[in-house]
Short mmCIF file of C-alpha atoms and ligand atoms in Angstrom, two decimals:
data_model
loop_
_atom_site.label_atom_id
_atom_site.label_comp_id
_atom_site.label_asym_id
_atom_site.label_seq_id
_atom_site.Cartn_x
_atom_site.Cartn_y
_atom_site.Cartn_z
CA UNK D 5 -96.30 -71.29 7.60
CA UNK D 6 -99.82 -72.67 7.82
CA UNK D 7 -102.59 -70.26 8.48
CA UNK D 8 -104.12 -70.35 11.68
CA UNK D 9 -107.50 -71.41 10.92
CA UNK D 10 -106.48 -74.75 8.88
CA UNK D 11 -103.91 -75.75 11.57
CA UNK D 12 -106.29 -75.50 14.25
CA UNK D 13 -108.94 -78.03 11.79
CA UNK D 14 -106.61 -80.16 11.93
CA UNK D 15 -106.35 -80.36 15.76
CA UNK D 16 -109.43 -82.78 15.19
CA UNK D 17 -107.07 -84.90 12.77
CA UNK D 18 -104.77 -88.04 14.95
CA UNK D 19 -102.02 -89.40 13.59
CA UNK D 20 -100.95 -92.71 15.56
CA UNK D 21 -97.17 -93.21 14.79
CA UNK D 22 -95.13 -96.34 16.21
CA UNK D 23 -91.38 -96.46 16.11
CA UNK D 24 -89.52 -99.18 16.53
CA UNK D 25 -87.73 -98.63 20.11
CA UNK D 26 -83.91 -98.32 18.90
CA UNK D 27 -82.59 -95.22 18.78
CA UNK D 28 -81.62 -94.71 14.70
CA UNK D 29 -85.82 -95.60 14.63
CA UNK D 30 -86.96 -93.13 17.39
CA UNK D 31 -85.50 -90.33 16.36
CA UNK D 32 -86.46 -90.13 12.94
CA UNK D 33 -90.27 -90.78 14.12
CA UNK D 34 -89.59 -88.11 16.19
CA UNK D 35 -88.82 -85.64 13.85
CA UNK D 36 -91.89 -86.62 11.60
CA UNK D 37 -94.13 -86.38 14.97
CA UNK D 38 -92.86 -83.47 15.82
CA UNK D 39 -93.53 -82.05 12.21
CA UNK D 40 -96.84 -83.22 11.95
CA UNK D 41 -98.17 -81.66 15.15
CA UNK D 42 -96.36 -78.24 13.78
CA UNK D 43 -98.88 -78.33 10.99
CA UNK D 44 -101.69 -79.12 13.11
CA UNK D 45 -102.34 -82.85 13.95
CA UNK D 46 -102.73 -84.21 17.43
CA UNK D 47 -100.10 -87.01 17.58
CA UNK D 48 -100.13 -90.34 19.71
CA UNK D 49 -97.18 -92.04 19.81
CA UNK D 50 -97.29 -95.64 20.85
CA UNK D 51 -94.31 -97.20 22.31
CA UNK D 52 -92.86 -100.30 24.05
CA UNK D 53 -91.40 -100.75 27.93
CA UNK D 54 -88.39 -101.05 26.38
CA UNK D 55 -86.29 -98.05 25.56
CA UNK D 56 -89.28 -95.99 26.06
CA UNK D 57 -89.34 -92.66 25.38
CA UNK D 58 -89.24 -89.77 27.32
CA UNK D 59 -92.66 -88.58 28.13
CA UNK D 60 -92.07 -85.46 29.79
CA UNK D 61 -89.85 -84.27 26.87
CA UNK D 62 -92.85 -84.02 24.69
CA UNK D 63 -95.90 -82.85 26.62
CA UNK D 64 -98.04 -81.89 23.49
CA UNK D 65 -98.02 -85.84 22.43
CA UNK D 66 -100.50 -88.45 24.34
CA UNK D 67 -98.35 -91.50 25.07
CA UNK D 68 -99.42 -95.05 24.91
CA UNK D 69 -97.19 -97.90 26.22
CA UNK D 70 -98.22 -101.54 24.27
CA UNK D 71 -96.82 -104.87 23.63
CA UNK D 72 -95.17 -105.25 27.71
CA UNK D 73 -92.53 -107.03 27.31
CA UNK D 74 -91.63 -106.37 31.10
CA UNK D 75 -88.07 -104.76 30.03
CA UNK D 76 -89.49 -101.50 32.15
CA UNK D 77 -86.76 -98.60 31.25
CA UNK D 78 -84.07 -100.79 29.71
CA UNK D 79 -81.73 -99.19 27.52
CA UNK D 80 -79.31 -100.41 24.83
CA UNK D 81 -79.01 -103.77 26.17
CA UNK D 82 -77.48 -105.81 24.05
CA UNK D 83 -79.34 -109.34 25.22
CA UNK D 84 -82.70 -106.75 25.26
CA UNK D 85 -82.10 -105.85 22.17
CA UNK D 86 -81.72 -109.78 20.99
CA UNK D 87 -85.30 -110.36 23.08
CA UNK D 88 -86.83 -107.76 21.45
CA UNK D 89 -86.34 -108.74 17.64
CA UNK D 90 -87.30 -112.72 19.23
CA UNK D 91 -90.61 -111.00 20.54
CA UNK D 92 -91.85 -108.42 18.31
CA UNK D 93 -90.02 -108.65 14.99
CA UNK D 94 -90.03 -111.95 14.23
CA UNK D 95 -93.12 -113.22 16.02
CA UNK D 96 -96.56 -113.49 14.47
CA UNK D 97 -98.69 -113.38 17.64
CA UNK D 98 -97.42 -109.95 18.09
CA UNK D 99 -99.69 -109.13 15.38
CA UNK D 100 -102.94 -110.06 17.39
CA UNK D 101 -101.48 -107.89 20.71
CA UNK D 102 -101.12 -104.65 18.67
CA UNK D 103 -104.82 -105.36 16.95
CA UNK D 104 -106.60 -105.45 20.38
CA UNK D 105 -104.87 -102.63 21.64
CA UNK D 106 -105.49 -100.11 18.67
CA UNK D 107 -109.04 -101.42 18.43
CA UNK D 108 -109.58 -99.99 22.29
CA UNK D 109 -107.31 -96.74 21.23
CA UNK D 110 -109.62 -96.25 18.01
CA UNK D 111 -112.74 -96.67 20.33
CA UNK D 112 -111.36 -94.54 23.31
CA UNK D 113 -110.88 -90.97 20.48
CA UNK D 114 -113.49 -88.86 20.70
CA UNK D 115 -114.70 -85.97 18.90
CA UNK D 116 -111.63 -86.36 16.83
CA UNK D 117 -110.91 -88.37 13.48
CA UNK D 118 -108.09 -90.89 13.38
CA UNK D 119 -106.36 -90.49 9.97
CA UNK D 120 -103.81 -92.71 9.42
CA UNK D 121 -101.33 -95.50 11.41
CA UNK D 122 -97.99 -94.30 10.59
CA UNK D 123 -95.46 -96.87 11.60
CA UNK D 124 -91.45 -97.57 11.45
CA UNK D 125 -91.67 -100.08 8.20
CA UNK D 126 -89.97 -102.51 9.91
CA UNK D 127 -93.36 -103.61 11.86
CA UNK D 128 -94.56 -105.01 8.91
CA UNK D 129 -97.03 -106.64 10.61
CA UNK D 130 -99.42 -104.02 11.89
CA UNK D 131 -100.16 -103.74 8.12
CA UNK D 132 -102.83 -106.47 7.95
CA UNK D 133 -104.30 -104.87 11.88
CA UNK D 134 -104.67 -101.29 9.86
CA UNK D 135 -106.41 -103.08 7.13
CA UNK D 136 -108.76 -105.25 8.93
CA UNK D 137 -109.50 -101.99 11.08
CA UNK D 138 -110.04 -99.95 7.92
CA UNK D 139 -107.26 -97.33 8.97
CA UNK D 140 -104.98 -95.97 6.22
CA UNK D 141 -101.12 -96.76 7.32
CA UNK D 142 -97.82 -94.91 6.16
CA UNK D 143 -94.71 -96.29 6.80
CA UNK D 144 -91.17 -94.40 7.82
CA UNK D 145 -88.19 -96.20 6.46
CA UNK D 146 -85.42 -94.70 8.46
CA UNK D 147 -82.76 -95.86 6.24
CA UNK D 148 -81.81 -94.43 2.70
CA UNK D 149 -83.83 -94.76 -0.35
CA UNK D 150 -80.76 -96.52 -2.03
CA UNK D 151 -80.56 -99.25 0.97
CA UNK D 152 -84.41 -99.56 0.60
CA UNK D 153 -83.61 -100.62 -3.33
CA UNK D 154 -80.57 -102.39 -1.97
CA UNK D 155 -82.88 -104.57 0.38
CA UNK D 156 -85.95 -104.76 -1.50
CA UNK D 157 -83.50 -106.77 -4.10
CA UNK D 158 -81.85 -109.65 -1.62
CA UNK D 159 -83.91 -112.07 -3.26
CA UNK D 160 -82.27 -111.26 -6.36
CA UNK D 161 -78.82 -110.94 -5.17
CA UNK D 162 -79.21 -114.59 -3.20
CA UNK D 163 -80.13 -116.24 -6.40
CA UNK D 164 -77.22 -114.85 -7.90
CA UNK D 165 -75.20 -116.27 -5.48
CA UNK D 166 -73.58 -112.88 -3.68
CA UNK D 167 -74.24 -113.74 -0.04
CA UNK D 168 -72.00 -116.83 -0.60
CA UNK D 169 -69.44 -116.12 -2.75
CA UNK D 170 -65.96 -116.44 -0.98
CA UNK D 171 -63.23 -113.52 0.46
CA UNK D 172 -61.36 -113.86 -2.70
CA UNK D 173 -64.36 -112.37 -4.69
CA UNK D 174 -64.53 -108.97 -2.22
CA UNK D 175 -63.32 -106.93 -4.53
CA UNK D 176 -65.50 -107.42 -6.97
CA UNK D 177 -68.33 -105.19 -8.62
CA UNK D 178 -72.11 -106.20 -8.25
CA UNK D 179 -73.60 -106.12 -11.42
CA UNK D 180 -76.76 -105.24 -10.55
CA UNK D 181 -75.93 -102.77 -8.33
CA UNK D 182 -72.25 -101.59 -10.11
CA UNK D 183 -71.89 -98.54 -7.19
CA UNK D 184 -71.28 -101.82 -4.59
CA UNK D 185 -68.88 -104.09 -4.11
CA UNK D 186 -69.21 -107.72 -2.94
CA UNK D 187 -67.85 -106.59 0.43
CA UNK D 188 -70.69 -104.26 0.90
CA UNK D 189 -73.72 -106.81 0.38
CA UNK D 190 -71.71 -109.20 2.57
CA UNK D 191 -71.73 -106.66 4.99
CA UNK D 192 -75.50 -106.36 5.39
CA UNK D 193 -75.28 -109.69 7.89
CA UNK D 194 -77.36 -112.01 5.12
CA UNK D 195 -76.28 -115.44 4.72
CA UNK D 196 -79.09 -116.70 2.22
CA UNK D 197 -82.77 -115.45 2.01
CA UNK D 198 -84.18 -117.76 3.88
CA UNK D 199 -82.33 -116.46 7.07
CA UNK D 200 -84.47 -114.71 9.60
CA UNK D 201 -83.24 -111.67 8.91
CA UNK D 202 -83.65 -111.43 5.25
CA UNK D 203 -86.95 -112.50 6.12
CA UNK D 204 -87.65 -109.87 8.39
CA UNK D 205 -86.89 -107.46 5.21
CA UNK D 206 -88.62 -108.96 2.96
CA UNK D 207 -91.97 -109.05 5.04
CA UNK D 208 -90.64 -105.52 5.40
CA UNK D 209 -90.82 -105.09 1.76
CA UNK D 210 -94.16 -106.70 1.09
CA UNK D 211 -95.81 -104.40 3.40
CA UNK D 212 -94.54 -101.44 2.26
CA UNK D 213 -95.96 -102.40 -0.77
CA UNK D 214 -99.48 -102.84 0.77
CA UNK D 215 -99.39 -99.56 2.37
CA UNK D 216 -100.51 -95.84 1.67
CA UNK D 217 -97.42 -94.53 1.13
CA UNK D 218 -93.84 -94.19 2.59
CA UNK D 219 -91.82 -91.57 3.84
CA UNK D 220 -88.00 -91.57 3.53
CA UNK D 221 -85.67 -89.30 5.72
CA UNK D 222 -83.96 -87.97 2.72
CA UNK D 223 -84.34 -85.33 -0.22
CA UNK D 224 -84.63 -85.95 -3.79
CA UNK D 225 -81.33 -84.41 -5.18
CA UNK D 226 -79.53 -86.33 -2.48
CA UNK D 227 -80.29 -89.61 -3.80
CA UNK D 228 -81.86 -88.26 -7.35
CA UNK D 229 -79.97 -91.13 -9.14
CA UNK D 230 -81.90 -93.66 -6.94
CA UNK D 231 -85.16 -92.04 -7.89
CA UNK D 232 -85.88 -93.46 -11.13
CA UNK D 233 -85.81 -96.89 -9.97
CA UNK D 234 -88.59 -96.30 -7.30
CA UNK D 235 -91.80 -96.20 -8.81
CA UNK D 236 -91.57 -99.69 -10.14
CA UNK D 237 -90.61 -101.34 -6.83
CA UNK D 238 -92.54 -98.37 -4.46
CA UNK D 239 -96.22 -98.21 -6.81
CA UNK D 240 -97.21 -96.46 -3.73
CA UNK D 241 -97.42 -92.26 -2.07
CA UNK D 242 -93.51 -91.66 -1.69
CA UNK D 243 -92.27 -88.66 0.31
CA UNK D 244 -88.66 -87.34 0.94
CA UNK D 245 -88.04 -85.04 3.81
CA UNK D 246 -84.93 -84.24 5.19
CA UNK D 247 -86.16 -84.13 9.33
CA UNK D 248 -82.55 -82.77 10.65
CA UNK D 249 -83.43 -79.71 9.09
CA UNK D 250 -86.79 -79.24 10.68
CA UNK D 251 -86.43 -81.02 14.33
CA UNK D 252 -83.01 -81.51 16.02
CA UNK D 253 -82.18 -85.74 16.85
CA UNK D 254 -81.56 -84.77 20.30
CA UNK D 255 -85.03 -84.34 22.05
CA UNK D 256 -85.40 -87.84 21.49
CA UNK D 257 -81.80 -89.10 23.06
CA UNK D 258 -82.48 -92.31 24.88
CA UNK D 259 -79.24 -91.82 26.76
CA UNK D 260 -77.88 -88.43 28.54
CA UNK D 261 -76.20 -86.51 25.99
CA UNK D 262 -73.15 -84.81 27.91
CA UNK D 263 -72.99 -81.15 27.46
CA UNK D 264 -70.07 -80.35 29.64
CA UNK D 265 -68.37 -80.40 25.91
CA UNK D 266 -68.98 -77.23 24.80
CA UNK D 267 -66.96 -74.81 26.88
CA UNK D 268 -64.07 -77.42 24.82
CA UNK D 269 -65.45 -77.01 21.53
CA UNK D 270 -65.85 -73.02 21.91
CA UNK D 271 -62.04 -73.25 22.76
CA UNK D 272 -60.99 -75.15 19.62
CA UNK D 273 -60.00 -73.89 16.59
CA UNK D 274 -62.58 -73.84 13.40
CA UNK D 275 -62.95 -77.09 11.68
CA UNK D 276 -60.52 -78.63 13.60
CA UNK D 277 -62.05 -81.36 15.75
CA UNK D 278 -62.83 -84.86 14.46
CA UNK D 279 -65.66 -85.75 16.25
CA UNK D 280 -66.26 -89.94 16.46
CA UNK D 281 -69.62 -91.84 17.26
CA UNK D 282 -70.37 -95.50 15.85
CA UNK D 283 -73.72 -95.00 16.88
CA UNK D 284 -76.21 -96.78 19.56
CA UNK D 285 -75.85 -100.18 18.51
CA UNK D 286 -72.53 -101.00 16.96
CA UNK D 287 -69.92 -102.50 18.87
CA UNK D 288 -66.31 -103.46 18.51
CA UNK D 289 -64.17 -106.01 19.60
CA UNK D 290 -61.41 -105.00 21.92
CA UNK D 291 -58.44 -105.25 19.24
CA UNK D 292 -60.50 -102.87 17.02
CA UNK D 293 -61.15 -100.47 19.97
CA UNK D 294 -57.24 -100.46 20.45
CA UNK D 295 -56.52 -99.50 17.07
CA UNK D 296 -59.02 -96.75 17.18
CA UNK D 297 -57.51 -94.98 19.67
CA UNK D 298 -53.95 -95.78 18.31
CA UNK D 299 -55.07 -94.34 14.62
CA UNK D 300 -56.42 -91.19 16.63
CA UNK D 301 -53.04 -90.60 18.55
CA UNK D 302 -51.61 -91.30 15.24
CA UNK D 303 -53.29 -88.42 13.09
CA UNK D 304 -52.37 -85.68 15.71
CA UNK D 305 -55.40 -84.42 14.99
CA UNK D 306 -58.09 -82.61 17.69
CA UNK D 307 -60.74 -85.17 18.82
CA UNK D 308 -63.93 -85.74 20.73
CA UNK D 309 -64.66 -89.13 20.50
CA UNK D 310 -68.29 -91.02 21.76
CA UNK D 311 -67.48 -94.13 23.65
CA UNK D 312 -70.54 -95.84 24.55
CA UNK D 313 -71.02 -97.84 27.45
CA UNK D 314 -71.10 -101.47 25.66
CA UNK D 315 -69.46 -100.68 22.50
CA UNK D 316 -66.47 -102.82 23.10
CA UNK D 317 -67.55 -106.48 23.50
CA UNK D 318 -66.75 -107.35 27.06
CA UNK D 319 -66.20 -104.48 28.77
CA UNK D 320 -67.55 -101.85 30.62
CA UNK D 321 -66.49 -98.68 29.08
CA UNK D 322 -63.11 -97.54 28.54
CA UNK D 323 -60.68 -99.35 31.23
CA UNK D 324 -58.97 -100.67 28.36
CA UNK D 325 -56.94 -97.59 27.09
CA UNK D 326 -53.50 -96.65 27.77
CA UNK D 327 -53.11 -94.40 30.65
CA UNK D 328 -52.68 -90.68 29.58
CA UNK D 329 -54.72 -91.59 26.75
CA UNK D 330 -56.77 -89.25 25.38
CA UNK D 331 -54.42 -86.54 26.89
CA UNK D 332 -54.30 -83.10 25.44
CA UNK D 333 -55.68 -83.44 22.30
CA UNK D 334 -58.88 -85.39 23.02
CA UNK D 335 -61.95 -86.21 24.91
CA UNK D 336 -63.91 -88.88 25.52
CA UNK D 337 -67.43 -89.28 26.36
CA UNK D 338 -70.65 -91.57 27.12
CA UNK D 339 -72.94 -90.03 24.69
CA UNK D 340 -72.65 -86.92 22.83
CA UNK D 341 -75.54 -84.09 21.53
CA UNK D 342 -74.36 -85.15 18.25
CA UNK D 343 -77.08 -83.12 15.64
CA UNK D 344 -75.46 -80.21 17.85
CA UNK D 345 -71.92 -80.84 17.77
CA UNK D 346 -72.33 -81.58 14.04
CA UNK D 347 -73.27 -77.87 13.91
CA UNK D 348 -70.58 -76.35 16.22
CA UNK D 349 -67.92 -74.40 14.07
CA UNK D 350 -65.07 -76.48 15.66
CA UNK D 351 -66.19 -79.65 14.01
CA UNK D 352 -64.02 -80.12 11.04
CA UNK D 353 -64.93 -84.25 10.51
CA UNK D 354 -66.89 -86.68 11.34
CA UNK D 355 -65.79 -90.67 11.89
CA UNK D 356 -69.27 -92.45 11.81
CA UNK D 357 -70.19 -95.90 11.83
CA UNK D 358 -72.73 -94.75 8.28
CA UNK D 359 -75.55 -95.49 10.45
CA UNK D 360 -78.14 -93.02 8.22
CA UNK D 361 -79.14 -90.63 10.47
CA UNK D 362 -75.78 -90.54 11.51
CA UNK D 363 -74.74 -89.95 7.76
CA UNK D 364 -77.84 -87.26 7.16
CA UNK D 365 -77.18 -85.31 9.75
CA UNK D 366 -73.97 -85.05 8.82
CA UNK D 367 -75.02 -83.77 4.58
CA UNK D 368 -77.58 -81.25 6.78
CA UNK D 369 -74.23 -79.76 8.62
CA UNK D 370 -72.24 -79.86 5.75
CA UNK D 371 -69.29 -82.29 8.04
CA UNK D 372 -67.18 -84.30 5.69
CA UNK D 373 -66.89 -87.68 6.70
CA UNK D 374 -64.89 -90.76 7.49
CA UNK D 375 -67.02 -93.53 6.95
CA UNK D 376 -67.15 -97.02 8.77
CA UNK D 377 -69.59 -99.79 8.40
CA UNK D 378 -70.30 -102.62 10.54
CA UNK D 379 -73.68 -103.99 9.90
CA UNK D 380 -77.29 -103.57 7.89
CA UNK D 381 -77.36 -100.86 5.62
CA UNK D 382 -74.20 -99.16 6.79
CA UNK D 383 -71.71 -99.98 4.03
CA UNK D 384 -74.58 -98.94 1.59
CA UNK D 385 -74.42 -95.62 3.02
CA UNK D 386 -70.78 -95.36 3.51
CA UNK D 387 -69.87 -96.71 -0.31
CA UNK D 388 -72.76 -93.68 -1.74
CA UNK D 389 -70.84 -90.71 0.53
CA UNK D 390 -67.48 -91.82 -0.99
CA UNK D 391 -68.34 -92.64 -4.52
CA UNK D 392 -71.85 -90.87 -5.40
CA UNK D 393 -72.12 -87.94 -2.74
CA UNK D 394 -68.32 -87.90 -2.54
CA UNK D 395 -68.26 -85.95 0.62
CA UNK D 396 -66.39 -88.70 2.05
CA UNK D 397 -63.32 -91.13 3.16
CA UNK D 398 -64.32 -95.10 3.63
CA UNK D 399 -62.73 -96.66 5.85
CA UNK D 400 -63.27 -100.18 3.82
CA UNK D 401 -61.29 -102.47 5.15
CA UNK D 402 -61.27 -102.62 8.41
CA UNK D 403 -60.09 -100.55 11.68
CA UNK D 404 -56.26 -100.56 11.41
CA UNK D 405 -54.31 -97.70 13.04
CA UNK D 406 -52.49 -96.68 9.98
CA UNK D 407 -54.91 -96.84 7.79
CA UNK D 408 -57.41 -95.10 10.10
CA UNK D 409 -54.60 -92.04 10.94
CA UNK D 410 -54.22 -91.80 7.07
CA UNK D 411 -57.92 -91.64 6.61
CA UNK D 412 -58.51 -88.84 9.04
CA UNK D 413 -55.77 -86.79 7.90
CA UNK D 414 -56.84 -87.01 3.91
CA UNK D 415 -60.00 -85.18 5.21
CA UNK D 416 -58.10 -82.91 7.73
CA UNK D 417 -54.68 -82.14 6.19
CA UNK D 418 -54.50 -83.32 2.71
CA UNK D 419 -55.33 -81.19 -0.42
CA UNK D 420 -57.73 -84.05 -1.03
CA UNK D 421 -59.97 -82.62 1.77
CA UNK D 422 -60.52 -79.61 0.67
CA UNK D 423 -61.97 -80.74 -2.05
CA UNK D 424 -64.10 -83.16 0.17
CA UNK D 425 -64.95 -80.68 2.10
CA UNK D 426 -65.84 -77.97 -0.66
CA UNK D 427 -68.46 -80.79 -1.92
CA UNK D 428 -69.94 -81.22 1.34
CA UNK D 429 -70.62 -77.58 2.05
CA UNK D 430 -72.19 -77.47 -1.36
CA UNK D 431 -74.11 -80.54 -0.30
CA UNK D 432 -75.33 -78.74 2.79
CA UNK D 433 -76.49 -75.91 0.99
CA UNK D 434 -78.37 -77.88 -1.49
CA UNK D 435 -80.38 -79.59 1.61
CA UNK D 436 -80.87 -75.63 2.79
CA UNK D 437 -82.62 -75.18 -0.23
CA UNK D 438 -84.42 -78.18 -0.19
CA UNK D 439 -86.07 -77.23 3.30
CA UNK D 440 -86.87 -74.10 2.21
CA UNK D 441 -90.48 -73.36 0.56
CA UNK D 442 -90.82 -74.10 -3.07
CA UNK D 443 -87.69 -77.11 -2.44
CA UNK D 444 -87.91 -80.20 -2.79
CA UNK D 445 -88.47 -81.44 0.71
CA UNK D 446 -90.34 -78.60 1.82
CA UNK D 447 -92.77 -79.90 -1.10
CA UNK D 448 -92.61 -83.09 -0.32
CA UNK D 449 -93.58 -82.64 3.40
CA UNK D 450 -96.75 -80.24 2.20
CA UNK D 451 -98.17 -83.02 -0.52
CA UNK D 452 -97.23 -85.18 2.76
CA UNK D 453 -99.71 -82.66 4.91
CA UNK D 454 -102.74 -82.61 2.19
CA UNK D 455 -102.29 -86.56 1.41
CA UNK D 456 -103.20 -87.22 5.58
CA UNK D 457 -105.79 -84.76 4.71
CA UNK D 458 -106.98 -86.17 2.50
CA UNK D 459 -107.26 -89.65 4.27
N1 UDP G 513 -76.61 -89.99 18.60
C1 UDP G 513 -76.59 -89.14 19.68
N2 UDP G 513 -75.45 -89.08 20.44
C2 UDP G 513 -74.35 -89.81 20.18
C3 UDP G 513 -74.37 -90.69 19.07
C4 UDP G 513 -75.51 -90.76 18.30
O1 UDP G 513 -77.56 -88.44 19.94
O2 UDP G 513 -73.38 -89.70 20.93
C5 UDP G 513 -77.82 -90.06 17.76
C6 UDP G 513 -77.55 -89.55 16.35
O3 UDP G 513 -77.72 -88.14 16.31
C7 UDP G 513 -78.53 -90.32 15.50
C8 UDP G 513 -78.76 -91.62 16.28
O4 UDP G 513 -78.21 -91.41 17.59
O5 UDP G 513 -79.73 -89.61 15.36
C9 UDP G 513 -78.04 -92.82 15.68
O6 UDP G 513 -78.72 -93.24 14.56
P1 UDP G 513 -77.97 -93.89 13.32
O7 UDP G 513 -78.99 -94.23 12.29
O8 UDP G 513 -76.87 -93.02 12.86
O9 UDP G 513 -77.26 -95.18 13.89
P2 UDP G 513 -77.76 -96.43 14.78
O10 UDP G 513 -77.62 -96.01 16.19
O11 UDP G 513 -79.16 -96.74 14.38
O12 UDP G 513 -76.79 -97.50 14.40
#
């Protein structure tokens, strides 16, 4: 714990932090916010109209909405979402709207000294308003430090021809990266490097570059491997804290998490529930939806399984299962408290899309895993559980009932699991340590604290 005295100095210190408004991005900026007011900074958080945050959940953070993009409280939306990445991410005047309004947010502190910008890395482009306004700017990367590698070498991998090679070549290893397969760069959504994605991440990667530091949501002996490799791409400040084990996800749910699900898990066995999510974002197409809930009939197994509204393409929510279906054995809902249910002692596994908060909040409660990947960084994440972590199933080809039933009763029946599931309590207790003082994260976030000092 800080000492009184210094944490009140800092009271005079600001931190401005900007997430980018999707849920895997305001959590995690969250968490850090969250953490750096515990130590004594006054936080302002600057958001958009779209999938704003809750105000009133955080009344010791001033709140400034920039950038109107007149999508006043809309969620999730998937044609938003589209807008959004047209307006902000890819758009260079958007650069010129954030400068005028952090000039006037600069001008308007008093009696109090701004130390640094600290912004989801994927707004690359408030890196050249912080340095024409002389302020210091961190960046969060809310994905793993492996996907950050991963990412910061699609130039690379597009010269060697990976983003084009055909399906007969999916099985195959990547040499420069000999944990993936071909499948798993594929799976990142890149075509060549010249598409506007993969130039949204490598402006993303530039900019890192040309900031004062970055901060992963991670811990070193989680991705220790990985770490060698950084200080030649990242010549920069590099911190690795593991948030879920300071700040719970939750406080920062865009979307009502449903509680009424506890009196169920109390009543449930230990470790016996597979809890499912796919995240905010990911959606499936009705087929794979189908075979879901066929391969979770299929495993006889316990369930409580997240069905968001818009995550099968085309309709609402759930009118297209089976009547009876989730009967007995299972229950479905909108949006769960997941960081919580990940902790409840009826949880046995979790089925997640590999989204990485998803997938570190899942190490933090020690949850072996069934992992799926759909987009981005997610088959990164998934292919490091299985074959690095090894706390985990993937699910690699596909959603096929068989295949998924199998999957989720290696974890929950077979021998197999156990020995998943010994690794992943170890895992857990390794991030314990790292949270605690003198571990790894817990140093990280204090060289964190007296680098913003320091600013
Ligand atoms: N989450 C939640 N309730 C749910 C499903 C997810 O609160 O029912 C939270 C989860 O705890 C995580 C975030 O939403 O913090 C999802 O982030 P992630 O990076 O896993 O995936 P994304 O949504 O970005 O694909």
């Amino acid at each position: 714990m800080d000492s009184q005295p210094e944490t009140t100095a800092r009271r005079h210190q600001r931190i401005i932090m900007f997430p980018v408004p999707f849920q895997g991005h305001i959590n995690p900026m969250f968490q850090l916010a969250n953490l750096l007011y515990s130590k004594g900074f006054s936080i302002t958080i600057l958001h958009t109209n779209f999938n704003a945050p809750k105000t009133s959940n955080y009344p010791h953070f001033t709140f400034k909405s920039i950038l109107d993009n007149g999508h006043e409280n809309e969620r999730f939306s998937q044609s938003s979402l589209a807008d959004f990445a047209q307006n902000f991410l890819f758009k260079q005047d958007a650069a010129e709207a954030f400068r005028d309004e952090l000039e006037l947010l600069l001008a308007s502190v008093q009696d109090e000294q701004v130390s640094c910008l600290i912004t989801d890395a994927l707004w690359h482009f408030t890196q050249s308003v912080a340095d024409s306004l002389n302020l210091p700017r961190l960046v969060l990367r809310t994905g793993s430090l492996y996907s950050t590698i991963v990412y910061s070498s699609i130039p690379l991998l597009d010269d060697r021809g990976y983003f084009k090679l055909d399906d007969s070549h999916l099985e195959e290893q990547v040499s420069e990266f000999p944990l993936l397969k071909v499948k798993d760069v594929k799976k990142i959504g890149i075509k060549s490097s010249k598409d506007p994605l993969a130039q949204l991440l490598g402006d993303m990667m530039k900019q890192i570059k040309a900031s004062s530091g970055i901060i992963w949501n991670s811990f070193k002996e989680l991705e220790e491997t990985e770490l060698e490799r950084v200080p030649d791409d990242f010549p920069i400040p590099r911190f690795l804290i593991t948030f879920p084990k300071y700040f719970t996800a939750s406080s920062s749910s865009l979307l009502e998490q449903d509680q009424t699900i506890f009196p169920w898990l109390d009543q449930q066995p230990t470790k016996s529930v597979v809890y499912i999510s796919f995240g905010s974002l990911s959606q499936v197409e009705e087929k794979e939806f189908l075979e879901i809930a066929h391969g979770l009939v299929y495993s006889k197994q316990t369930f409580l399984w997240v069905v968001r509204p818009e995550f099968v393409k085309g309709s609402t929510w759930v009118e297209l299962l089976p009547d009876g279906f989730p009967g007995e054995r299972g229950r479905v809902v909108e949006w769960a408290p997941q960081q919580e249910v990940l902790a409840h002692e009826a949880t046995g596994a979790f089925w997640t899309h590999s989204g990485w908060n998803s997938t570190l909040e899942s190490v933090c409660e020690g949850v072996p895993m069934i992992c799926s990947s759909v987009l981005a960084d997610q088959a990164l994440n998934a292919r490091y559980m299985s074959d690095v972590s090894r706390v985990a199933v993937y699910l690699e080809n596909g959603l096929q009932r068989e295949e998924i039933a199998s999957a989720i009763r290696r974890i929950m029946v077979d021998e197999e699991g156990k020995e998943i599931r010994e690794r992943a309590r170890v895992l857990k207790q390794i991030a314990d340590v790292s949270a605690m003082k003198g571990g790894s994260s817990n140093k990280s976030m204090e060289s964190l604290i007296d680098y913003i000092s320091s600013l």
